[in-house]
PDB file of C-alpha atoms in Angstrom:
ATOM      1  CA  UNK B   1     -19.562 -12.256  15.901  1.00  0.00           C
ATOM      2  CA  UNK B   2     -17.877 -12.733  12.563  1.00  0.00           C
ATOM      3  CA  UNK B   3     -14.567 -10.897  12.222  1.00  0.00           C
ATOM      4  CA  UNK B   4     -13.930  -9.120   8.974  1.00  0.00           C
ATOM      5  CA  UNK B   5     -11.739  -6.464   7.423  1.00  0.00           C
ATOM      6  CA  UNK B   6     -12.485  -4.434   4.326  1.00  0.00           C
ATOM      7  CA  UNK B   7     -11.145  -1.333   2.626  1.00  0.00           C
ATOM      8  CA  UNK B   8     -13.434   0.547   0.259  1.00  0.00           C
ATOM      9  CA  UNK B   9     -11.747   2.350  -2.647  1.00  0.00           C
ATOM     10  CA  UNK B  10     -13.719   4.493  -5.087  1.00  0.00           C
ATOM     11  CA  UNK B  11     -12.219   6.362  -7.991  1.00  0.00           C
ATOM     12  CA  UNK B  12     -14.167   9.548  -8.512  1.00  0.00           C
ATOM     13  CA  UNK B  13     -13.585  10.923 -11.979  1.00  0.00           C
ATOM     14  CA  UNK B  14     -14.276  14.548 -10.998  1.00  0.00           C
ATOM     15  CA  UNK B  15     -14.925  16.306  -7.720  1.00  0.00           C
ATOM     16  CA  UNK B  16     -15.045  19.970  -8.597  1.00  0.00           C
ATOM     17  CA  UNK B  17     -17.128  22.699  -7.033  1.00  0.00           C
ATOM     18  CA  UNK B  18     -18.867  24.825  -9.634  1.00  0.00           C
ATOM     19  CA  UNK B  19     -22.461  25.715 -10.409  1.00  0.00           C
ATOM     20  CA  UNK B  20     -22.847  23.817 -13.679  1.00  0.00           C
ATOM     21  CA  UNK B  21     -20.896  20.599 -13.131  1.00  0.00           C
ATOM     22  CA  UNK B  22     -22.612  17.361 -14.194  1.00  0.00           C
ATOM     23  CA  UNK B  23     -23.107  14.554 -11.708  1.00  0.00           C
ATOM     24  CA  UNK B  24     -19.851  13.032 -10.490  1.00  0.00           C
ATOM     25  CA  UNK B  25     -18.986   9.833 -12.319  1.00  0.00           C
ATOM     26  CA  UNK B  26     -17.588   6.857 -10.427  1.00  0.00           C
ATOM     27  CA  UNK B  27     -15.315   4.906 -12.770  1.00  0.00           C
ATOM     28  CA  UNK B  28     -14.769   2.034 -10.342  1.00  0.00           C
ATOM     29  CA  UNK B  29     -15.567   0.943  -6.809  1.00  0.00           C
ATOM     30  CA  UNK B  30     -13.414  -1.663  -5.048  1.00  0.00           C
ATOM     31  CA  UNK B  31     -13.551  -3.351  -1.667  1.00  0.00           C
ATOM     32  CA  UNK B  32     -10.364  -5.035  -0.419  1.00  0.00           C
ATOM     33  CA  UNK B  33     -11.456  -7.872   1.833  1.00  0.00           C
ATOM     34  CA  UNK B  34      -8.977  -9.588   4.163  1.00  0.00           C
ATOM     35  CA  UNK B  35     -10.608 -12.927   4.896  1.00  0.00           C
ATOM     36  CA  UNK B  36      -8.667 -14.624   7.745  1.00  0.00           C
ATOM     37  CA  UNK B  37     -10.738 -14.753  10.926  1.00  0.00           C
ATOM     38  CA  UNK B  38      -7.880 -13.213  12.920  1.00  0.00           C
ATOM     39  CA  UNK B  39      -8.076  -9.986  10.887  1.00  0.00           C
ATOM     40  CA  UNK B  40     -10.343  -7.531  12.689  1.00  0.00           C
ATOM     41  CA  UNK B  41     -10.208  -4.395  10.583  1.00  0.00           C
ATOM     42  CA  UNK B  42      -8.160  -2.432   8.055  1.00  0.00           C
ATOM     43  CA  UNK B  43      -8.019   1.230   7.161  1.00  0.00           C
ATOM     44  CA  UNK B  44      -6.600   3.355   4.347  1.00  0.00           C
ATOM     45  CA  UNK B  45      -5.300   6.836   5.159  1.00  0.00           C
ATOM     46  CA  UNK B  46      -3.579   7.882   1.926  1.00  0.00           C
ATOM     47  CA  UNK B  47      -3.886   7.128  -1.796  1.00  0.00           C
ATOM     48  CA  UNK B  48      -2.070   8.420  -4.874  1.00  0.00           C
ATOM     49  CA  UNK B  49      -1.846   7.673  -8.568  1.00  0.00           C
ATOM     50  CA  UNK B  50       1.371   6.022  -9.733  1.00  0.00           C
ATOM     51  CA  UNK B  51       3.399   6.494 -12.918  1.00  0.00           C
ATOM     52  CA  UNK B  52       1.823   3.381 -14.474  1.00  0.00           C
ATOM     53  CA  UNK B  53      -1.643   5.036 -14.064  1.00  0.00           C
ATOM     54  CA  UNK B  54      -2.451   2.663 -11.218  1.00  0.00           C
ATOM     55  CA  UNK B  55      -2.786   3.531  -7.549  1.00  0.00           C
ATOM     56  CA  UNK B  56      -1.127   2.837  -4.230  1.00  0.00           C
ATOM     57  CA  UNK B  57      -2.972   2.911  -0.891  1.00  0.00           C
ATOM     58  CA  UNK B  58      -1.370   3.161   2.546  1.00  0.00           C
ATOM     59  CA  UNK B  59      -2.937   2.453   5.911  1.00  0.00           C
ATOM     60  CA  UNK B  60      -3.038  -0.282   8.523  1.00  0.00           C
ATOM     61  CA  UNK B  61      -4.349  -3.772   9.214  1.00  0.00           C
ATOM     62  CA  UNK B  62      -5.163  -5.093  12.686  1.00  0.00           C
ATOM     63  CA  UNK B  63      -5.345  -8.726  13.712  1.00  0.00           C
ATOM     64  CA  UNK B  64      -5.649 -10.673  16.925  1.00  0.00           C
ATOM     65  CA  UNK B  65      -3.275 -13.523  17.741  1.00  0.00           C
ATOM     66  CA  UNK B  66      -4.348 -15.188  20.976  1.00  0.00           C
ATOM     67  CA  UNK B  67      -4.889 -12.326  23.404  1.00  0.00           C
ATOM     68  CA  UNK B  68      -2.512  -9.976  21.570  1.00  0.00           C
ATOM     69  CA  UNK B  69      -3.696  -7.272  19.192  1.00  0.00           C
ATOM     70  CA  UNK B  70      -1.221  -6.332  16.454  1.00  0.00           C
ATOM     71  CA  UNK B  71      -1.464  -3.542  13.896  1.00  0.00           C
ATOM     72  CA  UNK B  72       0.860  -3.357  10.887  1.00  0.00           C
ATOM     73  CA  UNK B  73       1.399  -0.895   8.062  1.00  0.00           C
ATOM     74  CA  UNK B  74      -0.567  -1.986   4.987  1.00  0.00           C
ATOM     75  CA  UNK B  75       0.338  -1.007   1.404  1.00  0.00           C
ATOM     76  CA  UNK B  76      -1.824  -2.039  -1.563  1.00  0.00           C
ATOM     77  CA  UNK B  77      -0.713  -1.492  -5.181  1.00  0.00           C
ATOM     78  CA  UNK B  78      -3.410  -1.623  -7.863  1.00  0.00           C
ATOM     79  CA  UNK B  79      -3.709  -1.172 -11.595  1.00  0.00           C
ATOM     80  CA  UNK B  80      -5.772   1.652 -13.093  1.00  0.00           C
ATOM     81  CA  UNK B  81      -8.962  -0.368 -12.575  1.00  0.00           C
ATOM     82  CA  UNK B  82      -8.299  -0.885  -8.865  1.00  0.00           C
ATOM     83  CA  UNK B  83      -7.332  -4.558  -9.240  1.00  0.00           C
ATOM     84  CA  UNK B  84      -4.675  -5.610  -6.732  1.00  0.00           C
ATOM     85  CA  UNK B  85      -1.149  -6.092  -8.099  1.00  0.00           C
ATOM     86  CA  UNK B  86       0.503  -6.648  -4.730  1.00  0.00           C
ATOM     87  CA  UNK B  87      -0.132  -6.215  -1.024  1.00  0.00           C
ATOM     88  CA  UNK B  88       2.565  -5.767   1.635  1.00  0.00           C
ATOM     89  CA  UNK B  89       2.549  -5.416   5.406  1.00  0.00           C
ATOM     90  CA  UNK B  90       5.300  -3.967   7.588  1.00  0.00           C
ATOM     91  CA  UNK B  91       5.451  -4.211  11.345  1.00  0.00           C
ATOM     92  CA  UNK B  92       7.175  -5.309  14.495  1.00  0.00           C
ATOM     93  CA  UNK B  93       5.852  -2.837  17.024  1.00  0.00           C
ATOM     94  CA  UNK B  94       2.697  -3.160  19.078  1.00  0.00           C
ATOM     95  CA  UNK B  95       0.937  -0.932  16.572  1.00  0.00           C
ATOM     96  CA  UNK B  96       2.346   0.369  13.289  1.00  0.00           C
ATOM     97  CA  UNK B  97       0.374   2.407  10.788  1.00  0.00           C
ATOM     98  CA  UNK B  98       0.921   4.627   7.753  1.00  0.00           C
ATOM     99  CA  UNK B  99      -0.470   8.136   7.576  1.00  0.00           C
ATOM    100  CA  UNK B 100       0.960   9.329   4.235  1.00  0.00           C
ATOM    101  CA  UNK B 101       2.593   7.852   1.129  1.00  0.00           C
ATOM    102  CA  UNK B 102       4.328   9.706  -1.700  1.00  0.00           C
ATOM    103  CA  UNK B 103       6.132   8.770  -4.897  1.00  0.00           C
ATOM    104  CA  UNK B 104       9.913   9.240  -5.014  1.00  0.00           C
ATOM    105  CA  UNK B 105      12.181  10.101  -7.932  1.00  0.00           C
ATOM    106  CA  UNK B 106      13.615   6.555  -8.101  1.00  0.00           C
ATOM    107  CA  UNK B 107      10.186   5.081  -8.826  1.00  0.00           C
ATOM    108  CA  UNK B 108       9.633   3.893  -5.270  1.00  0.00           C
ATOM    109  CA  UNK B 109       7.696   5.278  -2.325  1.00  0.00           C
ATOM    110  CA  UNK B 110       8.264   7.058   0.963  1.00  0.00           C
ATOM    111  CA  UNK B 111       5.820   6.298   3.780  1.00  0.00           C
ATOM    112  CA  UNK B 112       5.274   8.307   6.963  1.00  0.00           C
ATOM    113  CA  UNK B 113       3.520   6.847   9.951  1.00  0.00           C
ATOM    114  CA  UNK B 114       3.882   5.868  13.553  1.00  0.00           C
ATOM    115  CA  UNK B 115       5.225   2.972  15.620  1.00  0.00           C
ATOM    116  CA  UNK B 116       3.781   2.367  19.084  1.00  0.00           C
ATOM    117  CA  UNK B 117       6.096   0.501  21.419  1.00  0.00           C
ATOM    118  CA  UNK B 118       4.509   0.622  24.886  1.00  0.00           C
ATOM    119  CA  UNK B 119       1.002   0.553  26.335  1.00  0.00           C
ATOM    120  CA  UNK B 120       0.224   2.141  29.700  1.00  0.00           C
ATOM    121  CA  UNK B 121      -2.705   0.005  30.845  1.00  0.00           C
ATOM    122  CA  UNK B 122      -3.304   2.209  33.909  1.00  0.00           C
ATOM    123  CA  UNK B 123      -3.851   5.409  31.912  1.00  0.00           C
ATOM    124  CA  UNK B 124      -4.928   3.593  28.709  1.00  0.00           C
ATOM    125  CA  UNK B 125      -2.237   5.408  26.789  1.00  0.00           C
ATOM    126  CA  UNK B 126       0.197   4.323  24.052  1.00  0.00           C
ATOM    127  CA  UNK B 127       3.710   5.635  23.550  1.00  0.00           C
ATOM    128  CA  UNK B 128       5.165   5.824  20.063  1.00  0.00           C
ATOM    129  CA  UNK B 129       7.525   7.431  17.574  1.00  0.00           C
ATOM    130  CA  UNK B 130       7.442   8.609  13.985  1.00  0.00           C
ATOM    131  CA  UNK B 131       8.228   5.720  11.634  1.00  0.00           C
ATOM    132  CA  UNK B 132       9.458   6.329   8.068  1.00  0.00           C
ATOM    133  CA  UNK B 133       9.733   3.572   5.460  1.00  0.00           C
ATOM    134  CA  UNK B 134      11.508   3.818   2.103  1.00  0.00           C
ATOM    135  CA  UNK B 135      10.190   1.258  -0.379  1.00  0.00           C
ATOM    136  CA  UNK B 136      11.142   0.331  -3.919  1.00  0.00           C
ATOM    137  CA  UNK B 137       8.588   0.130  -6.733  1.00  0.00           C
ATOM    138  CA  UNK B 138       7.656  -3.417  -5.682  1.00  0.00           C
ATOM    139  CA  UNK B 139       7.084  -2.469  -2.055  1.00  0.00           C
ATOM    140  CA  UNK B 140      10.295  -4.061  -0.797  1.00  0.00           C
ATOM    141  CA  UNK B 141      11.910  -2.211   2.104  1.00  0.00           C
ATOM    142  CA  UNK B 142      15.078  -0.218   1.380  1.00  0.00           C
ATOM    143  CA  UNK B 143      15.331   1.343   4.844  1.00  0.00           C
ATOM    144  CA  UNK B 144      13.266   2.361   7.863  1.00  0.00           C
ATOM    145  CA  UNK B 145      13.889   5.034  10.489  1.00  0.00           C
ATOM    146  CA  UNK B 146      12.269   6.063  13.760  1.00  0.00           C
ATOM    147  CA  UNK B 147      12.330   9.556  15.258  1.00  0.00           C
ATOM    148  CA  UNK B 148      10.988  10.604  18.621  1.00  0.00           C
ATOM    149  CA  UNK B 149      11.256  11.258  22.328  1.00  0.00           C
ATOM    150  CA  UNK B 150      10.016   9.539  25.488  1.00  0.00           C
ATOM    151  CA  UNK B 151       6.260   9.922  24.946  1.00  0.00           C
ATOM    152  CA  UNK B 152       4.358  10.481  21.695  1.00  0.00           C
ATOM    153  CA  UNK B 153       5.395  11.806  18.307  1.00  0.00           C
ATOM    154  CA  UNK B 154       3.279  11.763  15.153  1.00  0.00           C
ATOM    155  CA  UNK B 155       3.949  12.261  11.428  1.00  0.00           C
ATOM    156  CA  UNK B 156       1.095  13.464   9.238  1.00  0.00           C
ATOM    157  CA  UNK B 157       2.809  14.456   5.986  1.00  0.00           C
ATOM    158  CA  UNK B 158       6.019  13.715   4.075  1.00  0.00           C
ATOM    159  CA  UNK B 159       7.323  15.018   0.736  1.00  0.00           C
ATOM    160  CA  UNK B 160      10.493  14.458  -1.262  1.00  0.00           C
ATOM    161  CA  UNK B 161      12.524  17.657  -1.621  1.00  0.00           C
ATOM    162  CA  UNK B 162      14.508  19.028  -4.548  1.00  0.00           C
ATOM    163  CA  UNK B 163      17.816  17.818  -3.046  1.00  0.00           C
ATOM    164  CA  UNK B 164      16.616  14.204  -2.997  1.00  0.00           C
ATOM    165  CA  UNK B 165      15.893  14.235   0.724  1.00  0.00           C
ATOM    166  CA  UNK B 166      12.587  14.555   2.557  1.00  0.00           C
ATOM    167  CA  UNK B 167      10.598  17.042   4.625  1.00  0.00           C
ATOM    168  CA  UNK B 168       8.028  15.791   7.115  1.00  0.00           C
ATOM    169  CA  UNK B 169       5.798  17.356   9.722  1.00  0.00           C
ATOM    170  CA  UNK B 170       3.635  16.313  12.611  1.00  0.00           C
ATOM    171  CA  UNK B 171       3.392  16.713  16.360  1.00  0.00           C
ATOM    172  CA  UNK B 172       5.979  16.342  19.097  1.00  0.00           C
ATOM    173  CA  UNK B 173       4.460  15.316  22.414  1.00  0.00           C
ATOM    174  CA  UNK B 174       7.599  14.408  24.333  1.00  0.00           C
ATOM    175  CA  UNK B 175       6.797  16.550  27.337  1.00  0.00           C
ATOM    176  CA  UNK B 176       3.450  15.598  28.902  1.00  0.00           C
ATOM    177  CA  UNK B 177       1.320  12.482  28.913  1.00  0.00           C
ATOM    178  CA  UNK B 178      -2.087  12.691  27.200  1.00  0.00           C
ATOM    179  CA  UNK B 179      -1.446  16.229  25.932  1.00  0.00           C
ATOM    180  CA  UNK B 180      -0.595  16.929  22.302  1.00  0.00           C
ATOM    181  CA  UNK B 181       2.476  19.103  22.153  1.00  0.00           C
ATOM    182  CA  UNK B 182       4.255  21.209  19.575  1.00  0.00           C
ATOM    183  CA  UNK B 183       4.587  21.248  15.818  1.00  0.00           C
ATOM    184  CA  UNK B 184       7.609  19.230  14.733  1.00  0.00           C
ATOM    185  CA  UNK B 185       9.327  19.483  11.337  1.00  0.00           C
ATOM    186  CA  UNK B 186      12.171  17.203  10.268  1.00  0.00           C
ATOM    187  CA  UNK B 187      14.439  17.537   7.227  1.00  0.00           C
ATOM    188  CA  UNK B 188      16.028  14.253   6.186  1.00  0.00           C
ATOM    189  CA  UNK B 189      18.659  13.329   3.624  1.00  0.00           C
ATOM    190  CA  UNK B 190      18.057  10.659   0.976  1.00  0.00           C
ATOM    191  CA  UNK B 191      18.981   7.915   3.466  1.00  0.00           C
ATOM    192  CA  UNK B 192      16.603   9.147   6.157  1.00  0.00           C
ATOM    193  CA  UNK B 193      19.321  10.643   8.336  1.00  0.00           C
ATOM    194  CA  UNK B 194      18.334  13.884  10.033  1.00  0.00           C
ATOM    195  CA  UNK B 195      19.654  17.100   8.457  1.00  0.00           C
ATOM    196  CA  UNK B 196      17.785  19.358  10.883  1.00  0.00           C
ATOM    197  CA  UNK B 197      14.703  19.387  13.082  1.00  0.00           C
ATOM    198  CA  UNK B 198      12.616  22.301  14.268  1.00  0.00           C
ATOM    199  CA  UNK B 199      10.037  22.518  17.022  1.00  0.00           C
ATOM    200  CA  UNK B 200       7.483  25.324  16.925  1.00  0.00           C
ATOM    201  CA  UNK B 201       6.117  26.012  20.382  1.00  0.00           C
ATOM    202  CA  UNK B 202       3.167  28.286  21.102  1.00  0.00           C
ATOM    203  CA  UNK B 203       2.918  28.946  24.837  1.00  0.00           C
ATOM    204  CA  UNK B 204      -0.268  27.517  26.375  1.00  0.00           C
ATOM    205  CA  UNK B 205      -1.353  26.251  22.960  1.00  0.00           C
ATOM    206  CA  UNK B 206      -1.807  22.718  21.644  1.00  0.00           C
ATOM    207  CA  UNK B 207      -0.583  22.602  18.034  1.00  0.00           C
ATOM    208  CA  UNK B 208      -0.245  20.109  15.205  1.00  0.00           C
ATOM    209  CA  UNK B 209       0.905  20.178  11.572  1.00  0.00           C
ATOM    210  CA  UNK B 210      -1.040  18.279   8.913  1.00  0.00           C
ATOM    211  CA  UNK B 211       0.666  19.127   5.604  1.00  0.00           C
ATOM    212  CA  UNK B 212       4.013  20.468   4.404  1.00  0.00           C
ATOM    213  CA  UNK B 213       5.493  21.046   0.947  1.00  0.00           C
ATOM    214  CA  UNK B 214       8.496  22.703  -0.717  1.00  0.00           C
ATOM    215  CA  UNK B 215       8.057  25.588  -3.166  1.00  0.00           C
ATOM    216  CA  UNK B 216      10.043  25.991  -6.380  1.00  0.00           C
ATOM    217  CA  UNK B 217      12.107  28.663  -4.589  1.00  0.00           C
ATOM    218  CA  UNK B 218      13.138  26.309  -1.800  1.00  0.00           C
ATOM    219  CA  UNK B 219      10.805  27.609   0.911  1.00  0.00           C
ATOM    220  CA  UNK B 220       8.405  25.409   2.850  1.00  0.00           C
ATOM    221  CA  UNK B 221       4.752  25.967   3.683  1.00  0.00           C
ATOM    222  CA  UNK B 222       3.065  24.098   6.500  1.00  0.00           C
ATOM    223  CA  UNK B 223      -0.558  24.043   7.643  1.00  0.00           C
ATOM    224  CA  UNK B 224      -2.197  22.690  10.780  1.00  0.00           C
ATOM    225  CA  UNK B 225      -4.090  23.935  13.792  1.00  0.00           C
ATOM    226  CA  UNK B 226      -3.535  25.492  17.195  1.00  0.00           C
ATOM    227  CA  UNK B 227      -5.842  25.602  20.218  1.00  0.00           C
ATOM    228  CA  UNK B 228      -5.517  27.316  23.587  1.00  0.00           C
ATOM    229  CA  UNK B 229      -4.882  24.726  26.313  1.00  0.00           C
ATOM    230  CA  UNK B 230      -7.646  22.148  26.550  1.00  0.00           C
ATOM    231  CA  UNK B 231     -10.062  24.286  24.528  1.00  0.00           C
ATOM    232  CA  UNK B 232     -12.068  22.541  21.823  1.00  0.00           C
ATOM    233  CA  UNK B 233     -11.894  25.718  19.720  1.00  0.00           C
ATOM    234  CA  UNK B 234      -8.825  26.003  17.502  1.00  0.00           C
ATOM    235  CA  UNK B 235      -7.503  28.135  14.652  1.00  0.00           C
ATOM    236  CA  UNK B 236      -6.031  27.258  11.278  1.00  0.00           C
ATOM    237  CA  UNK B 237      -2.269  27.742  11.525  1.00  0.00           C
ATOM    238  CA  UNK B 238       0.033  28.449   8.550  1.00  0.00           C
ATOM    239  CA  UNK B 239       3.822  28.778   8.768  1.00  0.00           C
ATOM    240  CA  UNK B 240       6.220  29.742   5.973  1.00  0.00           C
ATOM    241  CA  UNK B 241       9.750  28.429   6.521  1.00  0.00           C
ATOM    242  CA  UNK B 242      13.190  29.083   5.125  1.00  0.00           C
ATOM    243  CA  UNK B 243      15.089  26.083   3.768  1.00  0.00           C
ATOM    244  CA  UNK B 244      16.816  25.682   7.148  1.00  0.00           C
ATOM    245  CA  UNK B 245      13.485  25.502   8.982  1.00  0.00           C
ATOM    246  CA  UNK B 246      13.520  29.012  10.435  1.00  0.00           C
ATOM    247  CA  UNK B 247      10.121  30.693  10.401  1.00  0.00           C
ATOM    248  CA  UNK B 248       9.564  33.540   7.913  1.00  0.00           C
ATOM    249  CA  UNK B 249       6.015  34.219   9.068  1.00  0.00           C
ATOM    250  CA  UNK B 250       3.227  32.534  10.970  1.00  0.00           C
ATOM    251  CA  UNK B 251      -0.488  33.227  10.518  1.00  0.00           C
ATOM    252  CA  UNK B 252      -3.540  32.137  12.467  1.00  0.00           C
ATOM    253  CA  UNK B 253      -6.792  32.155  10.517  1.00  0.00           C
ATOM    254  CA  UNK B 254     -10.331  31.891  11.761  1.00  0.00           C
ATOM    255  CA  UNK B 255     -11.377  28.293  11.436  1.00  0.00           C
ATOM    256  CA  UNK B 256     -11.115  24.972  13.188  1.00  0.00           C
ATOM    257  CA  UNK B 257      -8.373  22.935  11.531  1.00  0.00           C
ATOM    258  CA  UNK B 258      -6.119  23.277   8.465  1.00  0.00           C
ATOM    259  CA  UNK B 259      -5.877  20.071   6.424  1.00  0.00           C
ATOM    260  CA  UNK B 260      -4.098  20.839   3.137  1.00  0.00           C
ATOM    261  CA  UNK B 261      -2.143  23.554   1.348  1.00  0.00           C
ATOM    262  CA  UNK B 262      -1.075  24.050  -2.287  1.00  0.00           C
ATOM    263  CA  UNK B 263       0.757  26.705  -4.294  1.00  0.00           C
ATOM    264  CA  UNK B 264      -0.550  28.319  -7.488  1.00  0.00           C
ATOM    265  CA  UNK B 265       1.526  29.398 -10.484  1.00  0.00           C
ATOM    266  CA  UNK B 266       1.369  33.022  -9.326  1.00  0.00           C
ATOM    267  CA  UNK B 267       3.056  32.004  -6.008  1.00  0.00           C
ATOM    268  CA  UNK B 268      -0.152  32.519  -4.043  1.00  0.00           C
ATOM    269  CA  UNK B 269      -1.291  29.653  -1.824  1.00  0.00           C
ATOM    270  CA  UNK B 270      -4.648  28.024  -1.108  1.00  0.00           C
ATOM    271  CA  UNK B 271      -5.410  26.502   2.283  1.00  0.00           C
ATOM    272  CA  UNK B 272      -8.226  24.047   2.991  1.00  0.00           C
ATOM    273  CA  UNK B 273      -9.817  22.949   6.214  1.00  0.00           C
ATOM    274  CA  UNK B 274     -12.853  23.286   8.352  1.00  0.00           C
ATOM    275  CA  UNK B 275     -14.440  26.270  10.008  1.00  0.00           C
ATOM    276  CA  UNK B 276     -16.872  26.293  12.878  1.00  0.00           C
ATOM    277  CA  UNK B 277     -19.810  25.986  10.449  1.00  0.00           C
ATOM    278  CA  UNK B 278     -18.401  23.992   7.516  1.00  0.00           C
ATOM    279  CA  UNK B 279     -15.592  23.678   4.983  1.00  0.00           C
ATOM    280  CA  UNK B 280     -13.222  26.598   4.422  1.00  0.00           C
ATOM    281  CA  UNK B 281     -10.900  27.716   1.625  1.00  0.00           C
ATOM    282  CA  UNK B 282      -8.425  30.579   2.039  1.00  0.00           C
ATOM    283  CA  UNK B 283      -6.332  32.109  -0.715  1.00  0.00           C
ATOM    284  CA  UNK B 284      -3.259  33.982   0.564  1.00  0.00           C
ATOM    285  CA  UNK B 285      -0.404  35.809  -1.092  1.00  0.00           C
ATOM    286  CA  UNK B 286       3.236  34.860  -0.462  1.00  0.00           C
ATOM    287  CA  UNK B 287       3.321  37.204   2.552  1.00  0.00           C
ATOM    288  CA  UNK B 288       0.357  35.508   4.197  1.00  0.00           C
ATOM    289  CA  UNK B 289      -2.211  38.211   3.473  1.00  0.00           C
ATOM    290  CA  UNK B 290      -5.745  37.018   2.703  1.00  0.00           C
ATOM    291  CA  UNK B 291      -6.933  37.455  -0.904  1.00  0.00           C
ATOM    292  CA  UNK B 292     -10.281  35.689  -0.515  1.00  0.00           C
ATOM    293  CA  UNK B 293     -12.207  33.263   1.664  1.00  0.00           C
ATOM    294  CA  UNK B 294     -14.723  30.665   0.463  1.00  0.00           C
ATOM    295  CA  UNK B 295     -17.135  28.694   2.643  1.00  0.00           C
ATOM    296  CA  UNK B 296     -18.898  25.359   2.199  1.00  0.00           C
ATOM    297  CA  UNK B 297     -21.818  25.889   4.605  1.00  0.00           C
ATOM    298  CA  UNK B 298     -23.773  23.071   6.257  1.00  0.00           C
ATOM    299  CA  UNK B 299     -26.358  21.358   4.085  1.00  0.00           C
ATOM    300  CA  UNK B 300     -29.378  19.638   5.642  1.00  0.00           C
ATOM    301  CA  UNK B 301     -27.576  19.208   8.926  1.00  0.00           C
ATOM    302  CA  UNK B 302     -24.334  17.872   7.417  1.00  0.00           C
ATOM    303  CA  UNK B 303     -21.072  19.709   8.088  1.00  0.00           C
ATOM    304  CA  UNK B 304     -18.346  19.699   5.452  1.00  0.00           C
ATOM    305  CA  UNK B 305     -14.605  19.457   6.016  1.00  0.00           C
ATOM    306  CA  UNK B 306     -12.181  19.906   3.122  1.00  0.00           C
ATOM    307  CA  UNK B 307      -9.345  17.419   3.523  1.00  0.00           C
ATOM    308  CA  UNK B 308      -7.428  17.506   0.250  1.00  0.00           C
ATOM    309  CA  UNK B 309      -6.597  19.894  -2.598  1.00  0.00           C
ATOM    310  CA  UNK B 310      -5.095  19.511  -6.048  1.00  0.00           C
ATOM    311  CA  UNK B 311      -5.008  21.441  -9.335  1.00  0.00           C
ATOM    312  CA  UNK B 312      -6.099  20.336 -12.790  1.00  0.00           C
ATOM    313  CA  UNK B 313      -4.305  21.259 -16.022  1.00  0.00           C
ATOM    314  CA  UNK B 314      -6.150  24.602 -16.169  1.00  0.00           C
ATOM    315  CA  UNK B 315      -5.248  25.377 -12.524  1.00  0.00           C
ATOM    316  CA  UNK B 316      -8.800  24.903 -11.335  1.00  0.00           C
ATOM    317  CA  UNK B 317      -8.882  23.856  -7.696  1.00  0.00           C
ATOM    318  CA  UNK B 318     -10.192  20.335  -7.108  1.00  0.00           C
ATOM    319  CA  UNK B 319     -11.043  19.406  -3.543  1.00  0.00           C
ATOM    320  CA  UNK B 320     -12.319  16.506  -1.483  1.00  0.00           C
TER     321      UNK B 320
END
């Protein structure tokens, strides 16, 4: 069997849900092919537009050397047409991958991911920590940090904060093997040193956080999901935090999983995710009360999940 690794990158000019939108226009379509026979596969988890109107993609690349499988963080920088300007890999663990990448005020990037350091071959289970990388504009490493306990910890989202530091969220599973644990939020200074950490535990519930951001008033909003025990049925979970990480309020909404959250100019928030029958959008006020709910129902047997939100210049909600 021929080994190959490709990343597909499409720039969609507009993805906007309205009744009279014209057909979406694809302005370019790129495949990033890693030719060496040892490369088995590559994946992109996060993409953003850069100040030079190009793009940066973050993910992972896996190769096989002898009998050993290795996965490294993969960062690809492109111009506005998707042509590669540079590609960098970062690794050293058994498996390293990037889950999120964001621009920083110095023109560089902050990357959140995970570093696996041990494989339990009996239980087919990997142990790992959160891994944060600070890169300059050329992708060169300024510093890296790991955060975690004895089992498994995951980072899903990271943002730079108004004080020059960072806020990140994910899951802390440092208690039981093969069971996702509690929501974990970490506040870091500009050097990646921990300012504070908070764990949000819901008794007999399995919880995770997928997105976090800071408001212009210094609060934090976080969205994720929470399920009772081993149940496959979960709720969308939203937490509003003070700037020290203490919870102001916590809301569970009917749904399956919360994937993204944004704030509008009127201080209301919009939450995206998936319900039991398709994509879901909730609009809430600053106290967590529901203003409206929108559904993207199944279409011809296909179920929708809304993974990402942004606003255009007119504050229309654009989603993917």
